[in-house]
mmCIF file with all atom_site columns, C-alpha atoms in Angstrom:
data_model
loop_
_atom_site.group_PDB
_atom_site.id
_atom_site.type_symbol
_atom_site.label_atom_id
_atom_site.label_alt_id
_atom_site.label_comp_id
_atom_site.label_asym_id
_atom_site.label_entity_id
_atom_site.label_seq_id
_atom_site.pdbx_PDB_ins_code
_atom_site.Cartn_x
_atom_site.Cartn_y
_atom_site.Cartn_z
_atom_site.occupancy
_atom_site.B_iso_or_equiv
_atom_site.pdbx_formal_charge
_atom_site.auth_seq_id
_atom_site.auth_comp_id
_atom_site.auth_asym_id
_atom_site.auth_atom_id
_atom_site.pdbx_PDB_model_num
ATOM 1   C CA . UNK L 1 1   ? -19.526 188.642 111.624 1.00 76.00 ? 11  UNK L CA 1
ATOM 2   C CA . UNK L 1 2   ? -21.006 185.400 112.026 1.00 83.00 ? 12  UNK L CA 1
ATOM 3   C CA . UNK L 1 3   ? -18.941 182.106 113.510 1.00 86.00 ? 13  UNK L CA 1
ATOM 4   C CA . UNK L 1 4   ? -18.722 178.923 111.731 1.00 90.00 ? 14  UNK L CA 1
ATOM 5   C CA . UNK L 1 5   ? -18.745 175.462 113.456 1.00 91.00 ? 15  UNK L CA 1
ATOM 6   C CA . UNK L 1 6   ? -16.067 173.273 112.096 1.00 91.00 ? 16  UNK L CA 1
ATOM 7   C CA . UNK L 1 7   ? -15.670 169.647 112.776 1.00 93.00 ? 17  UNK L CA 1
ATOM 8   C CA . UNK L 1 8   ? -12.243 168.300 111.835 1.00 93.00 ? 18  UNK L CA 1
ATOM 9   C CA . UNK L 1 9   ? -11.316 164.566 111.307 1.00 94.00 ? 19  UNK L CA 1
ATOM 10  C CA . UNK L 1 10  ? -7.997  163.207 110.682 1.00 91.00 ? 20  UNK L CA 1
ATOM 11  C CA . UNK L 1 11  ? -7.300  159.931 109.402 1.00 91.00 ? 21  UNK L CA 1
ATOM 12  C CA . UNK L 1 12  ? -4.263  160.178 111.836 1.00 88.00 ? 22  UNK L CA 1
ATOM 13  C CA . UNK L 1 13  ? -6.245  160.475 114.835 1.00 91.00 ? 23  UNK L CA 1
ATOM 14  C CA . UNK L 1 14  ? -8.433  157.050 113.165 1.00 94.00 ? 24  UNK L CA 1
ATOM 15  C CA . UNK L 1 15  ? -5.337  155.461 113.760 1.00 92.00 ? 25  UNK L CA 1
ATOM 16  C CA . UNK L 1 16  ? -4.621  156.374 117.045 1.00 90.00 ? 26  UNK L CA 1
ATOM 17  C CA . UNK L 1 17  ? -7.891  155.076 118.075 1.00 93.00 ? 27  UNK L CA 1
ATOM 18  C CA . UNK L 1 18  ? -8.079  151.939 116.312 1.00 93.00 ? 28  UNK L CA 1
ATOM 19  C CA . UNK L 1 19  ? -4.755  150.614 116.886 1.00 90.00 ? 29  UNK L CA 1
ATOM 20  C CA . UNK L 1 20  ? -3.067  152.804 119.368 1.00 87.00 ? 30  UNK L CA 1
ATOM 21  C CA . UNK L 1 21  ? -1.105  156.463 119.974 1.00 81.00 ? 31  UNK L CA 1
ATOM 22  C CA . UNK L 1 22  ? 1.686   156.851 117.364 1.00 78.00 ? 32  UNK L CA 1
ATOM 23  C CA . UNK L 1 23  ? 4.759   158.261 119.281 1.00 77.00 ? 33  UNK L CA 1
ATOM 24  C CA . UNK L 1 24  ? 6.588   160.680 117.172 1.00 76.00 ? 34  UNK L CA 1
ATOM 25  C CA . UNK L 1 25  ? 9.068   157.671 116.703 1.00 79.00 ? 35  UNK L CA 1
ATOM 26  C CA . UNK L 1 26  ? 6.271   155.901 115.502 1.00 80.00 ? 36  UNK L CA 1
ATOM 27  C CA . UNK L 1 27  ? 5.775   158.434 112.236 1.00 78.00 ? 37  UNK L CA 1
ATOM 28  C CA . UNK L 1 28  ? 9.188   159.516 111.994 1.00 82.00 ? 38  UNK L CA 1
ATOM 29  C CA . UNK L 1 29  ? 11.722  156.919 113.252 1.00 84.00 ? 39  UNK L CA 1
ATOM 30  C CA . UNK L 1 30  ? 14.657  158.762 111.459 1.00 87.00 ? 40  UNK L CA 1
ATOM 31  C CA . UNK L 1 31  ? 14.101  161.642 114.073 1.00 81.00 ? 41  UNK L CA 1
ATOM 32  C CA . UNK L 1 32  ? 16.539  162.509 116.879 1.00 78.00 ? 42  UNK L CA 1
ATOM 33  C CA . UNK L 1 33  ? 16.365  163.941 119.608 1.00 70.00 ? 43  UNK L CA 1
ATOM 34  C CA . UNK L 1 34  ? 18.831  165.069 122.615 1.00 64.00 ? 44  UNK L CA 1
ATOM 35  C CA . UNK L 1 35  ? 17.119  166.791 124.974 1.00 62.00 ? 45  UNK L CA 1
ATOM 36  C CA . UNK L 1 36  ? 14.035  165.500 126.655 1.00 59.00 ? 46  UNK L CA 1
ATOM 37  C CA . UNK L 1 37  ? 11.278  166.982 129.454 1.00 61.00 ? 47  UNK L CA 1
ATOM 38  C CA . UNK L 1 38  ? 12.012  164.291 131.663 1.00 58.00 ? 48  UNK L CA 1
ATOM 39  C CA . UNK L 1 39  ? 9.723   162.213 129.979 1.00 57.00 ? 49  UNK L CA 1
ATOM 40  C CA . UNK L 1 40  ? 6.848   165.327 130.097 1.00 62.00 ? 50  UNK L CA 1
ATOM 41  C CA . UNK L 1 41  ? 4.482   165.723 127.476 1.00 70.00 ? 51  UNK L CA 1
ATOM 42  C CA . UNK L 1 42  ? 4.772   169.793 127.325 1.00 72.00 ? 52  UNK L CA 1
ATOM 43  C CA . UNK L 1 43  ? 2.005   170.115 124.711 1.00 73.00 ? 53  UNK L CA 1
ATOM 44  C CA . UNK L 1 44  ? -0.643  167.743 126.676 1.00 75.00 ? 54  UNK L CA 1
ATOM 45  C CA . UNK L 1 45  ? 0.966   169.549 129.654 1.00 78.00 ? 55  UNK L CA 1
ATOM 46  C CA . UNK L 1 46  ? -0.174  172.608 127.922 1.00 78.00 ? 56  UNK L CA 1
ATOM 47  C CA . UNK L 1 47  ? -3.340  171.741 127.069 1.00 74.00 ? 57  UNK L CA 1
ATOM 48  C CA . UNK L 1 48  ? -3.205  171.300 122.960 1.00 76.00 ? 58  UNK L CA 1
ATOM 49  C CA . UNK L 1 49  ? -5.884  169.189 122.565 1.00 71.00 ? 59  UNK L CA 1
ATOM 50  C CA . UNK L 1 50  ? -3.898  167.697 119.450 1.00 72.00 ? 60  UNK L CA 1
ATOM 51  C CA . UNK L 1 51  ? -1.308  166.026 121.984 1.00 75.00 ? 61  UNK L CA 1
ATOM 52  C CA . UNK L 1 52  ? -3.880  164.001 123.140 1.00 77.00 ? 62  UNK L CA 1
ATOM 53  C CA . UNK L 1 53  ? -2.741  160.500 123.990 1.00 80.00 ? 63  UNK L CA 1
ATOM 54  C CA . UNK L 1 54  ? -6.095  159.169 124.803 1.00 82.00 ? 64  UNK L CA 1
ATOM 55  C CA . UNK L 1 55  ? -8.417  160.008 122.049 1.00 85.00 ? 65  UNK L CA 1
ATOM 56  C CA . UNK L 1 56  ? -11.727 158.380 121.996 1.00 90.00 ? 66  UNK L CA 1
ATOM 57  C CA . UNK L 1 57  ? -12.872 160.301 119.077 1.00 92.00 ? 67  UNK L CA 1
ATOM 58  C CA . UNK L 1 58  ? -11.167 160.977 116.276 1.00 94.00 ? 68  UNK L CA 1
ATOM 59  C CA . UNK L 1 59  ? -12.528 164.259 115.921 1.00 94.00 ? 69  UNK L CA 1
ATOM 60  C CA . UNK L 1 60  ? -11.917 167.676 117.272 1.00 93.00 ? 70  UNK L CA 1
ATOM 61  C CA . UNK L 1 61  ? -14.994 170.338 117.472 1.00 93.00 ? 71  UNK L CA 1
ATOM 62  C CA . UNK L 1 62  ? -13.972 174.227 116.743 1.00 93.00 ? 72  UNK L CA 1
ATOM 63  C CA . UNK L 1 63  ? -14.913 177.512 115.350 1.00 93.00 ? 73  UNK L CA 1
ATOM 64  C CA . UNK L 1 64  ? -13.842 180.412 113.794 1.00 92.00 ? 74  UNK L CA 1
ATOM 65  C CA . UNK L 1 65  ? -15.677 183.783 113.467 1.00 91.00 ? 75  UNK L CA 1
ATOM 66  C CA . UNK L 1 66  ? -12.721 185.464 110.351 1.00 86.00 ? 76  UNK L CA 1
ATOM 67  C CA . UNK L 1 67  ? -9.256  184.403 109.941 1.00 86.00 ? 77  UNK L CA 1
ATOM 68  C CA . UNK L 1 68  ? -6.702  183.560 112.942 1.00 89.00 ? 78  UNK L CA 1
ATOM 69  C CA . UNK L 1 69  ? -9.893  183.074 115.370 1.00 92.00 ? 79  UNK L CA 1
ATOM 70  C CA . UNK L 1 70  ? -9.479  178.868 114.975 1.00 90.00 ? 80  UNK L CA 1
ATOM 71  C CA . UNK L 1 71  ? -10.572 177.708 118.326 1.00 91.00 ? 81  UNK L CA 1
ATOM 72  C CA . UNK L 1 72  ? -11.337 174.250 119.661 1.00 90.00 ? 82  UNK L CA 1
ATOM 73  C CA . UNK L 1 73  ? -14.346 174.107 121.549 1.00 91.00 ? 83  UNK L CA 1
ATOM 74  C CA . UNK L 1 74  ? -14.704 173.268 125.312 1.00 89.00 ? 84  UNK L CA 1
ATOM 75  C CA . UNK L 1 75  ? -17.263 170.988 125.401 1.00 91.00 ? 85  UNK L CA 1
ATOM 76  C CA . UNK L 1 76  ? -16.915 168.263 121.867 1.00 92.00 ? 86  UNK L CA 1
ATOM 77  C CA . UNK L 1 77  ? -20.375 167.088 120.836 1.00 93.00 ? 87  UNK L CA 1
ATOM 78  C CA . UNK L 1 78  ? -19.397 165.916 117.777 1.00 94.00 ? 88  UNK L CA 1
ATOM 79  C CA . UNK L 1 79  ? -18.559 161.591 116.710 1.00 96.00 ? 89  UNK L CA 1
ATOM 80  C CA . UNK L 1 80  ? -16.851 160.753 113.820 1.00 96.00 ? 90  UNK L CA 1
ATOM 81  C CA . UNK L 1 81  ? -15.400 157.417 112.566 1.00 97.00 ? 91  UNK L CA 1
ATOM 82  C CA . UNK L 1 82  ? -13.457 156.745 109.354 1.00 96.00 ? 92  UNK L CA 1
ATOM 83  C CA . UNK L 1 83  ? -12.824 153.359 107.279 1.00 97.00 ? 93  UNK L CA 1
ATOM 84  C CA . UNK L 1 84  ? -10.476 152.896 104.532 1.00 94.00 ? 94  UNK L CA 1
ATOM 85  C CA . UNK L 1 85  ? -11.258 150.915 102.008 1.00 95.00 ? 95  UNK L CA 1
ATOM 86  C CA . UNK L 1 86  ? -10.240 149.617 97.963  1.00 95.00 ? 96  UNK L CA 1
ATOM 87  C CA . UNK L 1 87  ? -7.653  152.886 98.350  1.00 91.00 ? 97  UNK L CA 1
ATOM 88  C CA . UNK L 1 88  ? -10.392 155.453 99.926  1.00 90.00 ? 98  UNK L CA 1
ATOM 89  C CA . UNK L 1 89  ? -11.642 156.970 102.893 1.00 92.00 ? 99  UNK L CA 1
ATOM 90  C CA . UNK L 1 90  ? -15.326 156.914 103.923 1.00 95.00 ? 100 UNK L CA 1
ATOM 91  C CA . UNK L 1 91  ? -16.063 159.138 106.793 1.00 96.00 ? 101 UNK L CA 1
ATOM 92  C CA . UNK L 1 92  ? -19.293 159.545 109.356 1.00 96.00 ? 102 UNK L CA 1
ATOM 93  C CA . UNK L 1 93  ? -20.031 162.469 111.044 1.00 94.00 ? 103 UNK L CA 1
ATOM 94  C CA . UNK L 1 94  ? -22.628 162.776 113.935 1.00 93.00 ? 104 UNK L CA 1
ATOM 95  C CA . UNK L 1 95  ? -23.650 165.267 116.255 1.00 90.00 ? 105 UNK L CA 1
ATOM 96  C CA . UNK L 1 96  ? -27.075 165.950 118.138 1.00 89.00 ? 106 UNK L CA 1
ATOM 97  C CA . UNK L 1 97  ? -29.223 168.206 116.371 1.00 87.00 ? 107 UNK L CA 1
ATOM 98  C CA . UNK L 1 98  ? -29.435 170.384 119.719 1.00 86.00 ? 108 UNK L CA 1
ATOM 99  C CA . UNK L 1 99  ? -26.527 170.889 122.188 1.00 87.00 ? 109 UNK L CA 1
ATOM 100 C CA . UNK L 1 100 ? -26.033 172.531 125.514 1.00 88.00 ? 110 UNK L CA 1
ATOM 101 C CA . UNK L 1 101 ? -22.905 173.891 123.831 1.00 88.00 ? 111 UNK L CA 1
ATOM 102 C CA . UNK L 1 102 ? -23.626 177.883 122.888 1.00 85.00 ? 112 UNK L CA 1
ATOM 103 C CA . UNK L 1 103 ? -20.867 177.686 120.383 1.00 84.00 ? 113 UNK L CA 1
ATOM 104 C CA . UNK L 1 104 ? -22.927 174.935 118.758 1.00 87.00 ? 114 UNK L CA 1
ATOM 105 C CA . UNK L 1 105 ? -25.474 175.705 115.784 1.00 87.00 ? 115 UNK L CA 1
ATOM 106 C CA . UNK L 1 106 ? -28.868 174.402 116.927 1.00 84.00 ? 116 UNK L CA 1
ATOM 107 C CA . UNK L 1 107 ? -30.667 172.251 114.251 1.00 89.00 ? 117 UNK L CA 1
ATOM 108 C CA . UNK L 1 108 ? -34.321 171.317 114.250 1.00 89.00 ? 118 UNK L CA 1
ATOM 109 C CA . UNK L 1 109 ? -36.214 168.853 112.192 1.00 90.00 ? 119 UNK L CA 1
ATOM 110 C CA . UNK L 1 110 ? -37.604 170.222 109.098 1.00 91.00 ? 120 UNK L CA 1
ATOM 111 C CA . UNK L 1 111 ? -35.318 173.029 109.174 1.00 92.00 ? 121 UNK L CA 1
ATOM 112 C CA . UNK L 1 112 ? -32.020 174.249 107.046 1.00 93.00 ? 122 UNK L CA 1
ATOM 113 C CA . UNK L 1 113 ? -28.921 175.508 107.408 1.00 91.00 ? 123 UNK L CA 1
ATOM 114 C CA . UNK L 1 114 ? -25.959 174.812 105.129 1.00 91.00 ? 124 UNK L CA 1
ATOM 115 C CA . UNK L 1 115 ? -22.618 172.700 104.860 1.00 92.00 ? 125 UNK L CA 1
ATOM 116 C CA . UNK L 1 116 ? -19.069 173.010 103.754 1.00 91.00 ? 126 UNK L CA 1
ATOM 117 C CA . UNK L 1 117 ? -16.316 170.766 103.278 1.00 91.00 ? 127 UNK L CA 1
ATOM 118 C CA . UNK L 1 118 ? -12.679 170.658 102.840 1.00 90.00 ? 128 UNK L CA 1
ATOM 119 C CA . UNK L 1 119 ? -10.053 167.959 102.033 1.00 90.00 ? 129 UNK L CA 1
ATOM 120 C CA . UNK L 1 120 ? -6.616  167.591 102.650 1.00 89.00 ? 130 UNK L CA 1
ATOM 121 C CA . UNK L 1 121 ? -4.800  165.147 100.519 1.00 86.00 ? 131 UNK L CA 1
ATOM 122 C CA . UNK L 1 122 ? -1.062  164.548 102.071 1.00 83.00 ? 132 UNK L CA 1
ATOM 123 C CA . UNK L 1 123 ? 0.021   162.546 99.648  1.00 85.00 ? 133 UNK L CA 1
ATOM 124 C CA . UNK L 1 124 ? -0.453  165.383 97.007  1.00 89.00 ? 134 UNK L CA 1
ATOM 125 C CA . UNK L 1 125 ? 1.608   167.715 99.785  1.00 90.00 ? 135 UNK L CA 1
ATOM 126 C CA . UNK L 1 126 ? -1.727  169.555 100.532 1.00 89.00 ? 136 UNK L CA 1
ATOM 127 C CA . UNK L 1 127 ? -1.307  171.376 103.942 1.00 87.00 ? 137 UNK L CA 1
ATOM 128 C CA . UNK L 1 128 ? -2.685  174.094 105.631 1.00 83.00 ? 138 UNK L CA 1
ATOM 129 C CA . UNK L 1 129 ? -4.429  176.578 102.599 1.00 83.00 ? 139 UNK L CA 1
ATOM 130 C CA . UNK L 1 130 ? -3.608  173.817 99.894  1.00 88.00 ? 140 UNK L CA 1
ATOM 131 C CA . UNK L 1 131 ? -6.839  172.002 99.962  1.00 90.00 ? 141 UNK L CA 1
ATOM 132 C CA . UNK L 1 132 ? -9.903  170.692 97.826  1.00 91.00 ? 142 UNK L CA 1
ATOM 133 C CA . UNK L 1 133 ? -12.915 172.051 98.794  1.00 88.00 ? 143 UNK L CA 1
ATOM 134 C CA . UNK L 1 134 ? -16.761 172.006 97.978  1.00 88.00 ? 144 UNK L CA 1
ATOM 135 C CA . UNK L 1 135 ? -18.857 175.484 98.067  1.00 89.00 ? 145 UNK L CA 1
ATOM 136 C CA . UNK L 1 136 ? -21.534 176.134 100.887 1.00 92.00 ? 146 UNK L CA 1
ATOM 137 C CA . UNK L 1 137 ? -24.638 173.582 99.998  1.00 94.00 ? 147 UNK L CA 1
ATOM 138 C CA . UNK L 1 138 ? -27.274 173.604 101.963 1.00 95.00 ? 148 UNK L CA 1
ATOM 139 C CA . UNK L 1 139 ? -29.440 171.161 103.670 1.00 92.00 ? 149 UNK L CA 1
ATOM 140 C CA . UNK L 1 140 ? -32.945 170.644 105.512 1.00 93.00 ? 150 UNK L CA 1
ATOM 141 C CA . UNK L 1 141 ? -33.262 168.296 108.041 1.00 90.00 ? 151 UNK L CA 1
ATOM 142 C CA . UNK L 1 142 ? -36.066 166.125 108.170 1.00 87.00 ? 152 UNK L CA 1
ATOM 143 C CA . UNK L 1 143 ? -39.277 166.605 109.859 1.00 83.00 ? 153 UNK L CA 1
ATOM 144 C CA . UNK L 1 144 ? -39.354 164.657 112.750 1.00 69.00 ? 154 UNK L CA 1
ATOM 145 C CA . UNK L 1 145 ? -42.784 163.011 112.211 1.00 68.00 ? 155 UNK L CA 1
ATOM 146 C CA . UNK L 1 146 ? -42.238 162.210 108.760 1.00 56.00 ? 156 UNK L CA 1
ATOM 147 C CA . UNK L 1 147 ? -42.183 158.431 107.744 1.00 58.00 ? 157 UNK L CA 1
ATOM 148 C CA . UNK L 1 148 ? -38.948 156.619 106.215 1.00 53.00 ? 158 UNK L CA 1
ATOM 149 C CA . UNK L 1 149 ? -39.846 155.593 102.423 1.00 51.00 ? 159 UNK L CA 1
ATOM 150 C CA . UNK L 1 150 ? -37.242 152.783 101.000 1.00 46.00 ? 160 UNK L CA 1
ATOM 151 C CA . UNK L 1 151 ? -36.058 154.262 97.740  1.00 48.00 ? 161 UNK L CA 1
#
């Protein structure tokens, strides 16, 4: 009864904006193919935000209120930027503690609200419900006038 914010990276979409767009015969140059849209893009055509040639932002905003209710939002908020490194991802996520975006959870400082995440690992053929995940853990933001203390 309650929708879920979801911010999705994909070390895919890292690549496309570091280096450049991979072309499907970029990722899969064994692929053939005999019939072409006079050279359309009918998914960016169509407005799937994953055929997106131009990322800036490797990351996609959505949310879900039960299952088969995956949306991507409208207006994307959210900032993301992966490195790999020694054999391992490290990712950041960012996004303003208040948005002008309803489907957006407003945070304040000092207050909670909790966190999920899940993992895909493609080279162990996890797709779709195959995954690694963490439970709910929450967090509380931190007061706004309270003073940074080097650990």
């Amino acid at each position: 009864g309650t929708a879920v914010s979801i911010i999705n990276w994909k070390a895919i979409w890292q690549q496309d904006v570091d280096v450049s767009y991979q072309q499907v015969k970029d990722l899969y140059p064994n692929t053939w193919v005999d019939t072409y849209m006079f050279g359309k893009n009918v998914a960016k055509d169509a407005g799937n935000p994953i055929a997106q040639q131009d990322r800036k932002f490797p990351v996609e905003e959505l949310m879900a209120e039960g299952f088969g209710t995956l949306t991507t939002q409208k207006q994307q908020d959210a900032r993301a930027k992966g490195v790999w490194k020694d054999g391992k991802w490290s990712v950041m996520f960012t996004r303003p503690l208040k948005s002008s975006d309803k489907h957006d959870p407003s945070f304040v400082a000092g207050g909670k609200s909790a966190i999920a995440f899940a993992l895909w690992q493609g080279a162990d053929e996890q797709v779709g419900a195959r995954k690694q995940y963490a439970p709910w853990v929450n967090v509380e933001f931190e007061s706004a006038n309270a003073e940074a203390t080097a650990p």
